[in-house]
JSON list of C-alpha atoms in Angstrom, two decimals:
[
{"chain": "A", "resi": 15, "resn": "UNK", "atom": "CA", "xyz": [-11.35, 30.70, -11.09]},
{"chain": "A", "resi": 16, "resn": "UNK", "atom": "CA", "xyz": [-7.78, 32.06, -11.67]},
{"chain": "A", "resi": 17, "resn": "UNK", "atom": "CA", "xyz": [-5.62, 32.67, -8.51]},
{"chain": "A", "resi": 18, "resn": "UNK", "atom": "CA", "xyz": [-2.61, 34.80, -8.27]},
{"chain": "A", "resi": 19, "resn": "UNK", "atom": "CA", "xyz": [-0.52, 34.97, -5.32]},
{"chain": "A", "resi": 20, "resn": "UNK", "atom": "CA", "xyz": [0.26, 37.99, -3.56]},
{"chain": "A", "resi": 21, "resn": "UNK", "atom": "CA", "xyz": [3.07, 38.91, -1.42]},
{"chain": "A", "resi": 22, "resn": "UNK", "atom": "CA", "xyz": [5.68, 36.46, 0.08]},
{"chain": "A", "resi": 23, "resn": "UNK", "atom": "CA", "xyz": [3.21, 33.18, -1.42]},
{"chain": "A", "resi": 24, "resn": "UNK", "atom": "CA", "xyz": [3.72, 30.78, -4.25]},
{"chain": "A", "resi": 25, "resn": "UNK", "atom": "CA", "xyz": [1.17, 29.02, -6.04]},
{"chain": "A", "resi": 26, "resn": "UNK", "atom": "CA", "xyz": [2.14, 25.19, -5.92]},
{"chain": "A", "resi": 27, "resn": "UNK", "atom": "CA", "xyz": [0.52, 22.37, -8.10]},
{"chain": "A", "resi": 28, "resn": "UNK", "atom": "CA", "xyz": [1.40, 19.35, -5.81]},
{"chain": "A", "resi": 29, "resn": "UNK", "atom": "CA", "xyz": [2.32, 15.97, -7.68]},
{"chain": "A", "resi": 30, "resn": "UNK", "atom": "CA", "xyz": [-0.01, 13.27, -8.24]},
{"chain": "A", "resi": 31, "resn": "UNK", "atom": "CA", "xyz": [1.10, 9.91, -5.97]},
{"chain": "A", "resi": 32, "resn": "UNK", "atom": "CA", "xyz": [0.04, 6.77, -7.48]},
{"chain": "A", "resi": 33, "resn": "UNK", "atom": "CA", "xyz": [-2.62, 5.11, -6.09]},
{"chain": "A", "resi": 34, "resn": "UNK", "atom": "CA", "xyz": [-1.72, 1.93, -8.27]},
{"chain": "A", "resi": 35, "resn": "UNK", "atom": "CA", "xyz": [1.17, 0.16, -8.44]},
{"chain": "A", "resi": 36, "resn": "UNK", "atom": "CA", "xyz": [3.33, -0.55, -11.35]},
{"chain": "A", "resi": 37, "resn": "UNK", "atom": "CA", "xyz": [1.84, -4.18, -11.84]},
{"chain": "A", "resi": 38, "resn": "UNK", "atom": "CA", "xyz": [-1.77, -3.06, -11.43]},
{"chain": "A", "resi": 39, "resn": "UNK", "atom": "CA", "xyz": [-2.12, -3.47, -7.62]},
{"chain": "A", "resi": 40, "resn": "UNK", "atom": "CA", "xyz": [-4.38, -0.67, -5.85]},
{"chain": "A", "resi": 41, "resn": "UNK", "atom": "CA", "xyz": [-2.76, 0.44, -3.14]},
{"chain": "A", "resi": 42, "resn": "UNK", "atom": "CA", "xyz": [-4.85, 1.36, 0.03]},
{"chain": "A", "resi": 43, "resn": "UNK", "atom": "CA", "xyz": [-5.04, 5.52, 0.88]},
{"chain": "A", "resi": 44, "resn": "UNK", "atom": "CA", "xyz": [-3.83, 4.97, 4.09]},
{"chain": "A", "resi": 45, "resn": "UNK", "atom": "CA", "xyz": [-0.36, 3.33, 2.26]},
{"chain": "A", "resi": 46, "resn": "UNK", "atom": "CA", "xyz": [-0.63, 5.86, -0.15]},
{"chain": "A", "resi": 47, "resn": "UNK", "atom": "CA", "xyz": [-0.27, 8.64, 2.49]},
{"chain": "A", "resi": 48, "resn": "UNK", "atom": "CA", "xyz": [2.60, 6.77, 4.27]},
{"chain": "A", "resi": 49, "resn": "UNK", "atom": "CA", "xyz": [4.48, 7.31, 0.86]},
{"chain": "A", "resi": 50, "resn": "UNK", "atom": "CA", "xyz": [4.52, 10.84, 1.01]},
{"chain": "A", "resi": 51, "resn": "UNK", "atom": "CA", "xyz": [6.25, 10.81, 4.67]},
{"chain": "A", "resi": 52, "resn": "UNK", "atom": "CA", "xyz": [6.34, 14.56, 5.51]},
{"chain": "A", "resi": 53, "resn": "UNK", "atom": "CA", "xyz": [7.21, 15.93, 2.26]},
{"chain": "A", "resi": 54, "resn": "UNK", "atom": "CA", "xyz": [5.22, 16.72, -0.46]},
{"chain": "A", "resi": 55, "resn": "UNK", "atom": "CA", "xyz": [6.89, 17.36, -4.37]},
{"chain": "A", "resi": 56, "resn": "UNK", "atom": "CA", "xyz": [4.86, 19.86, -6.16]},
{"chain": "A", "resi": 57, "resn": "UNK", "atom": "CA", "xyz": [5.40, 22.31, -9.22]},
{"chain": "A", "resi": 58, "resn": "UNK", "atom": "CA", "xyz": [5.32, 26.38, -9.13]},
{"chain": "A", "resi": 59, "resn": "UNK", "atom": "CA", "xyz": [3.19, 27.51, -11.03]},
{"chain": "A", "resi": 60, "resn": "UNK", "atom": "CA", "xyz": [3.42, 31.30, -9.83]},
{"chain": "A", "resi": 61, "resn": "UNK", "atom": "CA", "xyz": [4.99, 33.46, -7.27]},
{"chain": "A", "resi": 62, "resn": "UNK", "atom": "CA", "xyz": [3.97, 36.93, -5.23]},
{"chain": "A", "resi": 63, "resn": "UNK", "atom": "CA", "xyz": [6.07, 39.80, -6.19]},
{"chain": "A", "resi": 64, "resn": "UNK", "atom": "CA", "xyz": [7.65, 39.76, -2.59]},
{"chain": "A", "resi": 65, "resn": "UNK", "atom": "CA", "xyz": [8.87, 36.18, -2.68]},
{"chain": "A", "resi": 66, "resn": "UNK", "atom": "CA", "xyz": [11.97, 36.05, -1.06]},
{"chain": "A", "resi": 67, "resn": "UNK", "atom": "CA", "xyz": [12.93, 39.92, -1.30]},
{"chain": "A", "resi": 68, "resn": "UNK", "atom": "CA", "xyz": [15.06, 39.96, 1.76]},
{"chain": "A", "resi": 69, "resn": "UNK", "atom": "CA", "xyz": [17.39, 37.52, 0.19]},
{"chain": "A", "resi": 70, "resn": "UNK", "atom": "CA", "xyz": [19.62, 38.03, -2.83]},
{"chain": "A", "resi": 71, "resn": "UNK", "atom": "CA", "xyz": [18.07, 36.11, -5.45]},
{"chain": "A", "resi": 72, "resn": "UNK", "atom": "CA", "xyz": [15.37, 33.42, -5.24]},
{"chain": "A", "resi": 73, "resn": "UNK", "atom": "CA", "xyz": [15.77, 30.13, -4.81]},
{"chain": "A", "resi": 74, "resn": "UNK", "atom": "CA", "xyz": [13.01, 28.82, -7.21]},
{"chain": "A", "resi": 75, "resn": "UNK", "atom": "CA", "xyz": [11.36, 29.70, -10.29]},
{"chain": "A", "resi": 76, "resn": "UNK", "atom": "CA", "xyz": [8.11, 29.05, -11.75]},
{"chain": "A", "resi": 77, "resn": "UNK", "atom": "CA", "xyz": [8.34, 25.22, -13.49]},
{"chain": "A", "resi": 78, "resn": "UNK", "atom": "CA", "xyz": [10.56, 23.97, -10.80]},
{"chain": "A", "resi": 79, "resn": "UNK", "atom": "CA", "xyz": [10.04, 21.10, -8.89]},
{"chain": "A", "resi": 80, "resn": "UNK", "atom": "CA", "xyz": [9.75, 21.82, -5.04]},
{"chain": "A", "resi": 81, "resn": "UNK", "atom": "CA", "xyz": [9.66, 20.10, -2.00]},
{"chain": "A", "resi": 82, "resn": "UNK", "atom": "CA", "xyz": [7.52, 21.54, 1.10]},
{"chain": "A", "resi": 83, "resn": "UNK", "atom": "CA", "xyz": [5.80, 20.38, 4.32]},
{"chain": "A", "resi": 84, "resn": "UNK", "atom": "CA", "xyz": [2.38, 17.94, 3.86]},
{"chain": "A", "resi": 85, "resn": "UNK", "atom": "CA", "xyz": [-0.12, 20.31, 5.98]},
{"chain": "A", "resi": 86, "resn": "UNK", "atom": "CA", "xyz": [1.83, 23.54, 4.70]},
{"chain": "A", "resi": 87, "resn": "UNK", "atom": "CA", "xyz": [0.18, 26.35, 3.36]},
{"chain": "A", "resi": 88, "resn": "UNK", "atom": "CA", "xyz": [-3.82, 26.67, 2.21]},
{"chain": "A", "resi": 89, "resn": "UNK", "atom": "CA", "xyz": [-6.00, 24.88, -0.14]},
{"chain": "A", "resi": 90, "resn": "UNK", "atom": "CA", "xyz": [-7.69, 27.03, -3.17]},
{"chain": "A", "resi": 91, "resn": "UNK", "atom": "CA", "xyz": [-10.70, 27.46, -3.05]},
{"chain": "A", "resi": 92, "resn": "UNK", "atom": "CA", "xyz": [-12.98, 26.45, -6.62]},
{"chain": "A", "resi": 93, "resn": "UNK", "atom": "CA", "xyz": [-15.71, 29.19, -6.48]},
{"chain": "A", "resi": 94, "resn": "UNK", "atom": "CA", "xyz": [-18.08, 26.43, -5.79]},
{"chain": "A", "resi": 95, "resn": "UNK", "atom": "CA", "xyz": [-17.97, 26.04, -1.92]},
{"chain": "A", "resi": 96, "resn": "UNK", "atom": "CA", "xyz": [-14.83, 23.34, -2.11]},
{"chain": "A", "resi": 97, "resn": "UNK", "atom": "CA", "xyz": [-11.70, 23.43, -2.60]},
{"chain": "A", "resi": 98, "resn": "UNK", "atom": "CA", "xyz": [-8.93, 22.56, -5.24]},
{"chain": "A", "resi": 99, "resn": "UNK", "atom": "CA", "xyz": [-6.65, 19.39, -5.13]},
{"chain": "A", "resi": 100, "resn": "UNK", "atom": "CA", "xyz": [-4.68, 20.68, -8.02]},
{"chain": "A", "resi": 101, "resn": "UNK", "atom": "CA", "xyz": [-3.11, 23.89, -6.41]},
{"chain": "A", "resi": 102, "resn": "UNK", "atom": "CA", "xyz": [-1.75, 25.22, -2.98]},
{"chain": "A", "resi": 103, "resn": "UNK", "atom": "CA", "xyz": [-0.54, 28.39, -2.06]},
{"chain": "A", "resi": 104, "resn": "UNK", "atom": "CA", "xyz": [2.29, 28.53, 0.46]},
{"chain": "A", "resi": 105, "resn": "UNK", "atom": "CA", "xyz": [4.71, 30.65, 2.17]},
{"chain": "A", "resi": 106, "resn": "UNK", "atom": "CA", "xyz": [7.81, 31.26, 0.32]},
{"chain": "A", "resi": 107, "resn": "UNK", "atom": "CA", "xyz": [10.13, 30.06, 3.31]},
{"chain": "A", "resi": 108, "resn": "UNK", "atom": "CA", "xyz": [8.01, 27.12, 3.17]},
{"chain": "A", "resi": 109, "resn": "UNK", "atom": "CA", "xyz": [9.65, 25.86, 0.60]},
{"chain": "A", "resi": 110, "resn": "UNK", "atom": "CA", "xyz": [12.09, 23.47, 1.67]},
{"chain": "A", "resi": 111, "resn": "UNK", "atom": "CA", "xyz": [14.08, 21.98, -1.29]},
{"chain": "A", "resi": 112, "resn": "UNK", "atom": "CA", "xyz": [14.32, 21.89, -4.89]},
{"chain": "A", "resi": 113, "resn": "UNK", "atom": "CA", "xyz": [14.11, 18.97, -6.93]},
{"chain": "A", "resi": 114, "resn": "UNK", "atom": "CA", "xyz": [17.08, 18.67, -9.47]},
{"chain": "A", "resi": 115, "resn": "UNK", "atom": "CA", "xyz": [16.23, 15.35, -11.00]},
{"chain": "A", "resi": 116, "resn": "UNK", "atom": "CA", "xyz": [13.97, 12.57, -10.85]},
{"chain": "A", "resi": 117, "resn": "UNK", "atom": "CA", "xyz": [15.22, 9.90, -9.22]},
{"chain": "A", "resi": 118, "resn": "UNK", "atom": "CA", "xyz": [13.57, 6.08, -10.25]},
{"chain": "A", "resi": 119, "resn": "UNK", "atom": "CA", "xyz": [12.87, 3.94, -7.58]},
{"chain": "A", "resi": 120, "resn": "UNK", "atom": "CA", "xyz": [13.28, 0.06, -7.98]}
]
């Protein structure tokens, strides 16, 4: 199933977070969702033809990295009766931040 946003929305694919550490540890979900805090870093993979209209220009494009709210926007749905963990479609004032570059963590 393809999905297309419509309006002021933006298709999202959020970003993975590792359930593993770097020296092989699994890390519980509970941790796991402690790491994401509040925000959530995802990709756009599409935006509505009204995204951000009343403005002068947008302040994304499709292949940047974003930052929104966790519980923001809706899940996709699969055509199967679930739902899809590899896309989102939000708001476009949900969008809080752009990423310019990945940061590593020690």
């Amino acid at each position: 199933m393809q999905i297309a946003p419509v309006g002021h929305r933006v298709l999202i694919r959020p970003e993975k977070v590792e359930e593993v550490s770097r020296g092989g540890i699994v890390i519980a979900k509970p941790h796991v969702e402690k790491e994401q805090l509040a925000q959530v870093c995802g990709e756009v993979l599409a935006t509505g033809a009204d995204c951000w209209r009343e403005y002068e220009s947008p302040w994304c494009k499709v292949g940047d990295k974003v930052l929104y709210q966790r519980y923001a926007g809706m899940r996709v749905p699969d055509g199967k009766g679930g739902f899809r963990d590899d896309m989102v479609l939000l708001n476009d004032l949900d969008i809080t931040g752009i990423v310019l570059e990945d940061v590593a963590h020690d």
